[in-house]
CSV table of C-alpha atoms in Angstrom, one decimal:
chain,number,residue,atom,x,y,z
A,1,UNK,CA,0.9,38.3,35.2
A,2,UNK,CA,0.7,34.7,33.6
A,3,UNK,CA,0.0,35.6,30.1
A,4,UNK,CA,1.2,33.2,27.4
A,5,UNK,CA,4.8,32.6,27.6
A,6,UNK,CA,6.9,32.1,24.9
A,7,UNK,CA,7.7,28.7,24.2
A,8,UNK,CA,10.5,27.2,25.5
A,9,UNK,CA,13.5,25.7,23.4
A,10,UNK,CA,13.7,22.0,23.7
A,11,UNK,CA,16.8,20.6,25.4
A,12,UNK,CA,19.2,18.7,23.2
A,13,UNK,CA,18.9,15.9,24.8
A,14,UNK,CA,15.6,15.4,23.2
A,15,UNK,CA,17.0,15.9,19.5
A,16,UNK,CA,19.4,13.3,20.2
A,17,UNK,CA,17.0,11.0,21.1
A,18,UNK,CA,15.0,11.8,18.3
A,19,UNK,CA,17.7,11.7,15.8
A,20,UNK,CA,18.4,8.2,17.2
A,21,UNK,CA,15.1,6.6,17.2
A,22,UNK,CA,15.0,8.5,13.9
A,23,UNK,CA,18.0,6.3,12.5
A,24,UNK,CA,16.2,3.2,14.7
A,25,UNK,CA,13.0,3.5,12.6
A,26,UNK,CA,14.8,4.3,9.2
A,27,UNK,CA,17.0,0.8,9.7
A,28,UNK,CA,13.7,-1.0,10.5
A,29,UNK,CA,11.8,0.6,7.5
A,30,UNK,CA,14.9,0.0,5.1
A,31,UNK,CA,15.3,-3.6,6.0
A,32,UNK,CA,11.1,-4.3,5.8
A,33,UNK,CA,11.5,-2.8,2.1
A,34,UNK,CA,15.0,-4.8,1.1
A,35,UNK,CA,13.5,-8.1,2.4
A,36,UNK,CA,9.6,-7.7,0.9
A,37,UNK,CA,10.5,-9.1,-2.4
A,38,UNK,CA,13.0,-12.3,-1.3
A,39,UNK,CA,10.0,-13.0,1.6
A,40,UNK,CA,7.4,-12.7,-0.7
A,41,UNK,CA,9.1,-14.8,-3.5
A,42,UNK,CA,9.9,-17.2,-0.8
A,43,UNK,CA,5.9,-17.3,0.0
A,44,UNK,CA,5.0,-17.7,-3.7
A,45,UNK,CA,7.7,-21.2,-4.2
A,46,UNK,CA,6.4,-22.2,-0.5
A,47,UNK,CA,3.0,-22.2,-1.6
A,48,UNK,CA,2.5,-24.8,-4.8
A,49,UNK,CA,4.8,-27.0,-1.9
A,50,UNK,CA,2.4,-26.8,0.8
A,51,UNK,CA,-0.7,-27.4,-1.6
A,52,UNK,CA,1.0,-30.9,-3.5
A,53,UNK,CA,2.1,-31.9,0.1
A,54,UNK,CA,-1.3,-30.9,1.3
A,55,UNK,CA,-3.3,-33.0,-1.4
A,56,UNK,CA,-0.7,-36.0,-0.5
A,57,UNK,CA,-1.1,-35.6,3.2
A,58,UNK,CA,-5.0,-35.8,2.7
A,59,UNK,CA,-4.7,-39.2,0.3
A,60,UNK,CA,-2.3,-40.7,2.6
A,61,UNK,CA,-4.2,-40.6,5.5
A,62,UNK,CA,-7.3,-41.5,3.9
A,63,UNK,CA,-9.5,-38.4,4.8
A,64,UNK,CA,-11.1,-38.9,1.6
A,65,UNK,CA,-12.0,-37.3,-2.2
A,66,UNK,CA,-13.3,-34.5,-0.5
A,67,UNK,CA,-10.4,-32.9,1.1
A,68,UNK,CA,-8.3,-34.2,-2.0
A,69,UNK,CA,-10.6,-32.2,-4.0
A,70,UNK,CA,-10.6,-29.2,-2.0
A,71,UNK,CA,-6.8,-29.1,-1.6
A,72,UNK,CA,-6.9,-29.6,-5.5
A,73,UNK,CA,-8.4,-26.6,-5.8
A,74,UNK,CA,-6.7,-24.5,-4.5
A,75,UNK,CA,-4.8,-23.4,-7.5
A,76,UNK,CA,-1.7,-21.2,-6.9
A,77,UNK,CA,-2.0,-19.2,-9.7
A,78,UNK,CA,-5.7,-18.0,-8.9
A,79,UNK,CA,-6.9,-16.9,-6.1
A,80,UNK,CA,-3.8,-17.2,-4.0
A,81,UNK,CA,-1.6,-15.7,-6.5
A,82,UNK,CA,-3.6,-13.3,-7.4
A,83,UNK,CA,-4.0,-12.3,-3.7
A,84,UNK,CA,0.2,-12.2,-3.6
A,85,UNK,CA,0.8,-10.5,-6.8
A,86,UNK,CA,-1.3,-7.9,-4.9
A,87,UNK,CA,0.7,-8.3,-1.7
A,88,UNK,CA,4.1,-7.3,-3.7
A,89,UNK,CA,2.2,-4.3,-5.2
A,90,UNK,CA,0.9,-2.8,-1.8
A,91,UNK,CA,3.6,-3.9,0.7
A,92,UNK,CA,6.2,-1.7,-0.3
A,93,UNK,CA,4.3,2.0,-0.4
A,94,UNK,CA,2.7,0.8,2.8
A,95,UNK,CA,6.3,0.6,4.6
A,96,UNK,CA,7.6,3.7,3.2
A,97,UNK,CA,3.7,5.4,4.7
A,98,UNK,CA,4.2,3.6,7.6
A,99,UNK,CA,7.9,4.8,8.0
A,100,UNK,CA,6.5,8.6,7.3
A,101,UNK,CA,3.9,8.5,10.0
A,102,UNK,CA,6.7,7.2,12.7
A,103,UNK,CA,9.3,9.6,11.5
A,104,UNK,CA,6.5,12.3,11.9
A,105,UNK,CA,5.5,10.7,15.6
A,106,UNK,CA,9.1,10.6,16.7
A,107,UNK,CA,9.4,14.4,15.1
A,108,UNK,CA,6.3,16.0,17.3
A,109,UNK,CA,7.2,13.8,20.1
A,110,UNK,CA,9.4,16.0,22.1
A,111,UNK,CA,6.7,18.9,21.3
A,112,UNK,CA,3.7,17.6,22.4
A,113,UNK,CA,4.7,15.6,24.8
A,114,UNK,CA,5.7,17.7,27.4
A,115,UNK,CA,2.3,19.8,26.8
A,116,UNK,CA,0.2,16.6,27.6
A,117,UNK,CA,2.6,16.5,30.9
A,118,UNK,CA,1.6,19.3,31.9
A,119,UNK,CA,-1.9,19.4,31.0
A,120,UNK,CA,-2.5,16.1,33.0
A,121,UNK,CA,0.5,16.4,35.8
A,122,UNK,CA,-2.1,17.9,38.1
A,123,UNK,CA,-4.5,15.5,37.8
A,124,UNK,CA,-2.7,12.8,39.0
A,125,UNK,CA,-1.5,13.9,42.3
């Protein structure tokens, strides 16, 4: 008589695990989100740096107008500040969507795990 049992209760075990890499994942998330905005600011200052030493480097070892030119281009407030300014818009939502989808994960882990062990345990002996 092997109709459908009712499902067994998880051990507790499990739900300390989960709390823990629950609390794991929330530290990771929170410190991604506190440190978004100093890294990106850092990024932003770095940037007009590396493009001055970037035009000298090129004039000092005589690569030519070219490179200078190129390098001159490369204006921080256009293209690559634009392309930042949209970096600090997007990177925080996507950590806190990419903290919900792992929180979920580690939620339905100890659920649906154990079903995909016992839907493939006999296939492997």
């Amino acid at each position: 008589m092997g109709g459908d049992r009712p499902p067994r209760m998880l051990r507790p075990i499990s739900w300390i695990v989960v709390i823990v890499g629950l609390a794991a994942w929330s530290l990771v998330a929170w410190i991604g989100y506190a440190l978004a905005d100093p890294v990106l600011g850092w990024v932003v200052a770095s940037a007009g740096l590396l493009v001055d030493a970037g035009k000298g480097l090129s004039t000092v070892t005589g690569i030519g107008k070219e490179v200078g030119g190129v390098v001159g281009n490369l204006d921080v407030s256009g293209l690559l500040g634009q392309a930042i300014a949209l970096l600090r818009i997007v990177v925080k939502p996507a950590i806190v969507v990419f903290w919900a989808i792992g929180a979920l994960a580690l939620i339905a882990a100890p659920v649906i795990l154990p079903r995909f062990g016992r839907l493939f345990g006999g296939r492997w002996h």
